[in-house]
Coordinates of C-alpha atoms and ligand atoms in Angstrom, one line a residue:
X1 CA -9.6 30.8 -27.8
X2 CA -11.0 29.7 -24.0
X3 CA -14.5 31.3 -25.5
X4 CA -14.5 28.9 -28.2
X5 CA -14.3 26.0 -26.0
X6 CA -17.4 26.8 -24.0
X7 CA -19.0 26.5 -27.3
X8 CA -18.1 23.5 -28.2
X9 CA -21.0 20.3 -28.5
X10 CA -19.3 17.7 -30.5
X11 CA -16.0 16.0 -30.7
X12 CA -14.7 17.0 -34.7
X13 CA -11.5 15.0 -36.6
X14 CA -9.8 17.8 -39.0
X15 CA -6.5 17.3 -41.4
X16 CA -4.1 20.0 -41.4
X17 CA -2.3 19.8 -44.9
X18 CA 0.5 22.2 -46.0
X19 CA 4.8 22.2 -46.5
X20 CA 7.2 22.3 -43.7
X21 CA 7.0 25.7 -42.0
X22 CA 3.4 26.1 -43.1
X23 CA 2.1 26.7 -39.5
X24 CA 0.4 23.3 -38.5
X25 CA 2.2 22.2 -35.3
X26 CA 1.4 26.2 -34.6
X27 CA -2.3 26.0 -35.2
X28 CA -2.8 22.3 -34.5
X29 CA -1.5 23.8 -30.6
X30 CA -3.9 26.7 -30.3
X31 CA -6.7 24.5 -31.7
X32 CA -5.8 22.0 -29.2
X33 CA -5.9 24.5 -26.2
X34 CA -8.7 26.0 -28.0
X35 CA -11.5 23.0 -28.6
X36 CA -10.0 20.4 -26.7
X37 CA -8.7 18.2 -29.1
X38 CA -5.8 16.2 -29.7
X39 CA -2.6 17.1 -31.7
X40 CA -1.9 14.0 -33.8
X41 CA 1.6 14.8 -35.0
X42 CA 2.8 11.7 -37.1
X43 CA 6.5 14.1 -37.4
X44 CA 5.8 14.3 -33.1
X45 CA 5.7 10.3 -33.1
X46 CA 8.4 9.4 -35.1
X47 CA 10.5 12.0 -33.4
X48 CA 9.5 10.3 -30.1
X49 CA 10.0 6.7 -31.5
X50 CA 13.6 7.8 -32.7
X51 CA 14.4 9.4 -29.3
X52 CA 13.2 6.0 -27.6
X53 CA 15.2 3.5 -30.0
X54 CA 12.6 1.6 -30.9
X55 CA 12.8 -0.3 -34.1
X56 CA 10.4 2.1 -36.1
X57 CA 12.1 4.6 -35.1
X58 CA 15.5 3.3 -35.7
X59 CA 14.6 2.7 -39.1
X60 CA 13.0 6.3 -39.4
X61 CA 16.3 8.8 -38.3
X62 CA 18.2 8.7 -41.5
X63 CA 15.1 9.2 -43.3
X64 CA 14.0 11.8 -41.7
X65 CA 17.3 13.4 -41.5
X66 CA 17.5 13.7 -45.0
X67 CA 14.4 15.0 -45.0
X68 CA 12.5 12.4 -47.2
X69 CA 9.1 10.5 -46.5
X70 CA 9.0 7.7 -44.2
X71 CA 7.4 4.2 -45.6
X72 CA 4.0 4.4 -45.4
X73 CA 4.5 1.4 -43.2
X74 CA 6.1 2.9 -40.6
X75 CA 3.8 5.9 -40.3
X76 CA 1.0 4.5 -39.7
X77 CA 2.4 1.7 -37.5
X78 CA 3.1 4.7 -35.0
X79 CA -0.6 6.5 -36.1
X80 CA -2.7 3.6 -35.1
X81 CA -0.6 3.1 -31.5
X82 CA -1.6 6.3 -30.9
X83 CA -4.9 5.8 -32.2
X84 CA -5.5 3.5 -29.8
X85 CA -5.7 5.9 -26.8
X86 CA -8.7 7.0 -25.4
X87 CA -7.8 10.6 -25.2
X88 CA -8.4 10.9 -29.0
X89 CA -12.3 10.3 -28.7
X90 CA -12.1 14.4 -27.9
X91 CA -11.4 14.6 -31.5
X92 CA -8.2 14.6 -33.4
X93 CA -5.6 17.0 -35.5
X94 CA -4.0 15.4 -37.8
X95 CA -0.9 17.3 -38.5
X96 CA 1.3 16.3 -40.8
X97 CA -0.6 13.2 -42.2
X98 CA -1.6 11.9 -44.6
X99 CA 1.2 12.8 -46.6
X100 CA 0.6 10.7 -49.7
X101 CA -2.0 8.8 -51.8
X102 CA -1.7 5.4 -49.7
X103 CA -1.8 7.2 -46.5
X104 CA -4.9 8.9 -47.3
X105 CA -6.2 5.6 -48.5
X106 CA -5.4 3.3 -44.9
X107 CA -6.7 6.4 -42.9
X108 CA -10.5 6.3 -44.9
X109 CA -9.8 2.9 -43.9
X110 CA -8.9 3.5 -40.5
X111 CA -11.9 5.7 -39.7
X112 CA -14.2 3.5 -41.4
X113 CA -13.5 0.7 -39.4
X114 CA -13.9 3.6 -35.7
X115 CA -17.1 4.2 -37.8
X116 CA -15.7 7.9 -37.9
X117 CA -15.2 10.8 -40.5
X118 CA -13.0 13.4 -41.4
X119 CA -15.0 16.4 -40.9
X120 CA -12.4 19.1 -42.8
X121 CA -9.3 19.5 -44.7
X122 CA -7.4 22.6 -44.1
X123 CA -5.0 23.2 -46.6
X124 CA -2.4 26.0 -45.5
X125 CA -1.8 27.7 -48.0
X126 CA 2.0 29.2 -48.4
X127 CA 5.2 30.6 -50.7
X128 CA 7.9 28.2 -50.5
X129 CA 10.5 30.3 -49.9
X130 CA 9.1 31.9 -46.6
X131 CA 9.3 28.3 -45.8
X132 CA 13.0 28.2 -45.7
X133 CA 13.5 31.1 -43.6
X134 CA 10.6 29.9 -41.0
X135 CA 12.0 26.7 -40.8
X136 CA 15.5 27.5 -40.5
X137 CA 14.8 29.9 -37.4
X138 CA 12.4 27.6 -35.6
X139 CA 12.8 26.4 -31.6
X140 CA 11.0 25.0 -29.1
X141 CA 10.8 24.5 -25.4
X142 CA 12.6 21.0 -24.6
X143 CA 10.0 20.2 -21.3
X144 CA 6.7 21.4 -22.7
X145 CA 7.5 21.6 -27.0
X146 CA 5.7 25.0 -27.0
X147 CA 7.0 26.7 -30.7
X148 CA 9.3 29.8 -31.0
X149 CA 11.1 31.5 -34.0
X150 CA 14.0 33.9 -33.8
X151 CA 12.1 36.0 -36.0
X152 CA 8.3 35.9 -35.6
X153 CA 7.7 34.2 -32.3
X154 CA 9.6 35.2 -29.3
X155 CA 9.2 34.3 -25.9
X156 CA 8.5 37.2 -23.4
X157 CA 11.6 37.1 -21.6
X158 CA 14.0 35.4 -24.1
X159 CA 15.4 32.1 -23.5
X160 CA 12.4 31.6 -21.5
X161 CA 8.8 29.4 -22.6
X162 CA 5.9 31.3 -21.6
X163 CA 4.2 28.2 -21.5
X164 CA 6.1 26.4 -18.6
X165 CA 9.3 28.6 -17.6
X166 CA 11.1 26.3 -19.3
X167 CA 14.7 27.4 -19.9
X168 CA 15.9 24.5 -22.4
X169 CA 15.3 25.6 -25.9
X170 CA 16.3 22.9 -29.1
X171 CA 16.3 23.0 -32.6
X172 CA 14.9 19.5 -34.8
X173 CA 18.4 18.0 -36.8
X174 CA 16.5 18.1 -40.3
X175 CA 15.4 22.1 -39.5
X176 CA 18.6 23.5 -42.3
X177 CA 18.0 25.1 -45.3
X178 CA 19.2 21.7 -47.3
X179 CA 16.8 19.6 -46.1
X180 CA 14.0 22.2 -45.9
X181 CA 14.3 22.4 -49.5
X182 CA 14.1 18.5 -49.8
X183 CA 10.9 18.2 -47.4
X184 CA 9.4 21.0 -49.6
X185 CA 10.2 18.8 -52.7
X186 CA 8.7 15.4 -51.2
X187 CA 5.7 17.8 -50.0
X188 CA 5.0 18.8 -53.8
X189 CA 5.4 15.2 -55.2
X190 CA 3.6 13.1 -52.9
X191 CA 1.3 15.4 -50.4
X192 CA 0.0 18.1 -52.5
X193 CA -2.1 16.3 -54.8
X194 CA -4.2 15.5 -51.6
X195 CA -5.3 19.0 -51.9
X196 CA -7.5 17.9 -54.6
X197 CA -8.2 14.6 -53.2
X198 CA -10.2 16.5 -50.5
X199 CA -11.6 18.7 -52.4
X200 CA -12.9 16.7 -54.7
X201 CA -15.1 15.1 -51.3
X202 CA -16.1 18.4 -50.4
X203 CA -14.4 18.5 -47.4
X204 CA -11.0 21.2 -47.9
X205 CA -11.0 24.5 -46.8
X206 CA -7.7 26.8 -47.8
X207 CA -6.8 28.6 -45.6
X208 CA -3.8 31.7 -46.5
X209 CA -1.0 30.9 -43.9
X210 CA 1.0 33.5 -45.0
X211 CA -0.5 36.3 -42.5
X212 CA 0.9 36.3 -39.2
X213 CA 0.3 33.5 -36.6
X214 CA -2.7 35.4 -35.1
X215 CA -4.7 36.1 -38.1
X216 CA -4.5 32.5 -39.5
X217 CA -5.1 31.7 -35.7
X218 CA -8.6 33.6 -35.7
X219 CA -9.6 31.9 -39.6
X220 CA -8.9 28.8 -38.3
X221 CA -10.8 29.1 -35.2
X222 CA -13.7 30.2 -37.3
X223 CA -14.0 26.9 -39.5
X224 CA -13.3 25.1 -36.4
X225 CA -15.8 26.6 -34.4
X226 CA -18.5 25.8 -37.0
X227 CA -17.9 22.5 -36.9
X228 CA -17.9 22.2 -33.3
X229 CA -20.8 24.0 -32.4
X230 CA -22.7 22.5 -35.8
Ligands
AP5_301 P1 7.0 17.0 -39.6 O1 7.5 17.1 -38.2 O2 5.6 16.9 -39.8 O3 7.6 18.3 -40.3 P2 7.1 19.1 -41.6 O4 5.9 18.6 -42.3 O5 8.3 19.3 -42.4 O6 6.5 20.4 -41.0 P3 7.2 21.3 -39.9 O7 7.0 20.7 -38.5 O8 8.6 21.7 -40.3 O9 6.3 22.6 -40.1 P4 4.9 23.1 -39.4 O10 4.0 23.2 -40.6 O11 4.5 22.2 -38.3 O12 5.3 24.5 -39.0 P5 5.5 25.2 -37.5 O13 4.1 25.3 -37.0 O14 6.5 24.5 -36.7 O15 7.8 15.8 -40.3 C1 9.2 15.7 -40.2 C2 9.7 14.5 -40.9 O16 9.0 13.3 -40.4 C3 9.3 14.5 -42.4 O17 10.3 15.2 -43.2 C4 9.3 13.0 -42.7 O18 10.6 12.5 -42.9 C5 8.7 12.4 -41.5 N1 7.2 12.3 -41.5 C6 6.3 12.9 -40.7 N2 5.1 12.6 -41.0 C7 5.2 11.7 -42.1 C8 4.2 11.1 -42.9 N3 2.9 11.2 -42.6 N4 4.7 10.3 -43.9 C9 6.0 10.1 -44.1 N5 7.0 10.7 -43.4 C10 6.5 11.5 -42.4 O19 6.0 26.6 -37.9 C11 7.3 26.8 -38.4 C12 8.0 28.0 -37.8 O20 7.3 29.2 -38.4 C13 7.8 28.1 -36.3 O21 8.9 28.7 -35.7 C14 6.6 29.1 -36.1 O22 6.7 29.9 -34.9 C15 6.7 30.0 -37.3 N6 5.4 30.3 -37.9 C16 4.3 29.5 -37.9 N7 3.2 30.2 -38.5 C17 3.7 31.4 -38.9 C18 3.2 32.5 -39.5 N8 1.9 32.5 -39.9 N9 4.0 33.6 -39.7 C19 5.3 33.6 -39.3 N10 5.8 32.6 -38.7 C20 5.1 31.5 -38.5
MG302 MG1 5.3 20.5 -37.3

């Protein structure tokens, strides 16, 4: 993925679109590494504003331990503080918003006004029962949030990252087969008619997230690197 960095001329601002366990923290990562942009994670902030107390994020918990949709309110309350960083003028992966029809709306909105664009929509494309089994067995590194599965993603020497020799591993409160079935519900109700709001622009590519991590790594690489190097 280095190589693809050297390539790289212009900053791009993708969507990542698909149901829990789908892959996009996965391959929002590697692209980051990859092209040098920036993971937005709207799941990543509200985990971070519940962890800190804040009132967004004390509002968020239950919600998102039951595995329902936060207001739209909240969401992108969090979004546009992030927004406001300068790091993000590398270009940004949205991962894991927008998640329904009003998101998608503030966000046109929200680039409009940075007089920016959406250059793609990758939809990952999945079978929802994988899903439970992926989500269920998911981990990650507590000091660096690098993603491991019992199943398809070990580290090197178990129990610790390769990223950072972090020894800490945790598991997210809403990752049981319950509320993976409820997220997968809210996804099909709310977020997947995105799919053809996108398309409809011309802007979605799908993208089958069912191969293994490497294989959707290297298809996603190649619309990115297009883009990029465009
Ligand atoms: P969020 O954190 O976004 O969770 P999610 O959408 O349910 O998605 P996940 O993070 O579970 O899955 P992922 O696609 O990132 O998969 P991963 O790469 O980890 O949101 C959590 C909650 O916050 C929501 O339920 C909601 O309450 C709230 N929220 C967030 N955003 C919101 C918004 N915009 N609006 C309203 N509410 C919002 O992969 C999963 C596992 O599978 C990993 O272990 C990985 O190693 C493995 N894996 C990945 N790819 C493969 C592969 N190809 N083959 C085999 N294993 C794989
Ligand atoms: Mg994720």
């Amino acid at each position: 993925m280095r190589d693809d960095a050297a390539t790289q001329t212009r900053p791009v601002n993708l969507i990542l679109l698909g149901p829990p366990g789908a892959g996009k923290g996965t391959q929002a990562r590697m692209l980051e590494e990859g092209f040098g942009l920036i993971q937005l994670s709207t799941g990543d902030l509200l985990r971070g504003a519940v962890a800190a107390g804040t009132e967004a994020g004390l509002a968020a918990k239950a919600v998102m331990d039951r595995g329902d949709l936060v207001s739209d309110e909240i969401v992108l309350a969090v979004l546009k503080e992030r927004l406001a960083q300068p790091d993000v003028a590398a270009g940004i992966i949205l991962d894991g918003f927008p998640r329904t029809a009003g998101q998608a709306a503030a966000l046109d909105d929200l680039m409009a006004e940075r007089g920016q664009q959406i250059d793609a929509v990758i939809s990952l494309a999945v079978e929802d029962e994988a899903m439970v089994a992926r989500v269920a067995g998911r981990y990650t590194c507590a000091s660096c949030g690098e993603g491991y599965h019992d199943q398809f993603k070990q580290p090197a020497v178990a129990g610790v990252c390769d990223k950072c020799g972090g020894t800490q591993m945790k598991r997210r409160p809403d990752d049981n087969a319950e509320t993976v079935r409820t997220r997968l519900n809210a996804y099909h109700a709310d977020t997947a008619p995105l799919i053809d709001y996108y398309a409809a622009r011309g802007t979605l590519t799908e993208i089958d997230a069912m191969s293994d991590i490497g294989e959707v790594r290297a298809g996603m690489a190649a619309i990115v690197g297009k883009l990029t190097s465009a």
